[in-house]
GROMACS .gro file of C-alpha atoms in nm:
model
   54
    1UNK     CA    1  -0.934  -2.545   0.570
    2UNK     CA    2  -1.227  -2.782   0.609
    3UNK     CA    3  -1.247  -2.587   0.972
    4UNK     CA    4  -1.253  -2.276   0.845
    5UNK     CA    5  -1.535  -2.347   0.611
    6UNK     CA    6  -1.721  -2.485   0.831
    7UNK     CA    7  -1.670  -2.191   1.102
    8UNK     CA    8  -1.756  -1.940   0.787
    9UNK     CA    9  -2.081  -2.129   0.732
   10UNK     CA   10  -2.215  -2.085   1.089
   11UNK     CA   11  -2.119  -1.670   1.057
   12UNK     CA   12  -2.304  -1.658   0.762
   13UNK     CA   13  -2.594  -1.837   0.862
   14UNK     CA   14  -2.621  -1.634   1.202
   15UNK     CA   15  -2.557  -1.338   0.958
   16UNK     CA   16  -2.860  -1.388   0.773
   17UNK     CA   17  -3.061  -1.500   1.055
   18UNK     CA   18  -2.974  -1.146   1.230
   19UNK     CA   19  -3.061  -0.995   0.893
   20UNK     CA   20  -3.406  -1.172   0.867
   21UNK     CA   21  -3.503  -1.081   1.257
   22UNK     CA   22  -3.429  -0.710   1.122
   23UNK     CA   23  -3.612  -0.745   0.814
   24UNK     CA   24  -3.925  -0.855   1.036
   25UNK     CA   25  -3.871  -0.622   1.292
   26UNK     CA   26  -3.858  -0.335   1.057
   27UNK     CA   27  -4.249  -0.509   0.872
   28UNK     CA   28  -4.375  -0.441   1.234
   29UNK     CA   29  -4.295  -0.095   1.299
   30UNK     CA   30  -4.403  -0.036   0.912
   31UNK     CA   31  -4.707  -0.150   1.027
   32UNK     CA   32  -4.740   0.019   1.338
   33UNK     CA   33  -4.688   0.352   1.168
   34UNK     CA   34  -4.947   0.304   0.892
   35UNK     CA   35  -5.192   0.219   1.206
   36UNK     CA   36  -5.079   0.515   1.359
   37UNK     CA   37  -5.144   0.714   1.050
   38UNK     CA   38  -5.505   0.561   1.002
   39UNK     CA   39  -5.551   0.666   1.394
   40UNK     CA   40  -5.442   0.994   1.323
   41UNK     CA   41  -5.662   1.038   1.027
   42UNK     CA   42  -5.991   0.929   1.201
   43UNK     CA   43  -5.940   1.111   1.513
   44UNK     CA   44  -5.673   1.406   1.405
   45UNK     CA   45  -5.711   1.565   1.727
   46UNK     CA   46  -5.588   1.237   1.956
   47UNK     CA   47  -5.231   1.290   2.112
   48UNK     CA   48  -4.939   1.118   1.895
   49UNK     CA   49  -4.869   0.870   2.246
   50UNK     CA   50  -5.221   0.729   2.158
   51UNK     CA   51  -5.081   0.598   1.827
   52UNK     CA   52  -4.794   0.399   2.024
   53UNK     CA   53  -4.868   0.017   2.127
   54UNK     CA   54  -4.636  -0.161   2.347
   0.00000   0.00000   0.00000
């Protein structure tokens, strides 16, 4: 039983440490699109692939 726990532990924690890479991933490409948007709205006429960073 202690065993058990004790595996359950580690599959939660790497559970919520996939969950917070996610989280973070998905606050960078929220941020990407706003400056996409903003680049967009100061030069309207630029092509969308100008928008993308890598």
């Amino acid at each position: 039983l202690r065993k058990q726990k004790r595996l359950l532990k580690k599959k939660e924690q790497k559970m919520f440490n996939n969950s917070l890479e996610i989280a973070e991933e998905l606050e960078r490409l929220k941020a990407l699109e706003q400056l996409g948007q903003e680049v967009s709205l100061v030069n309207p006429e630029a092509p969308i692939s100008a928008a993308v960073v890598n």
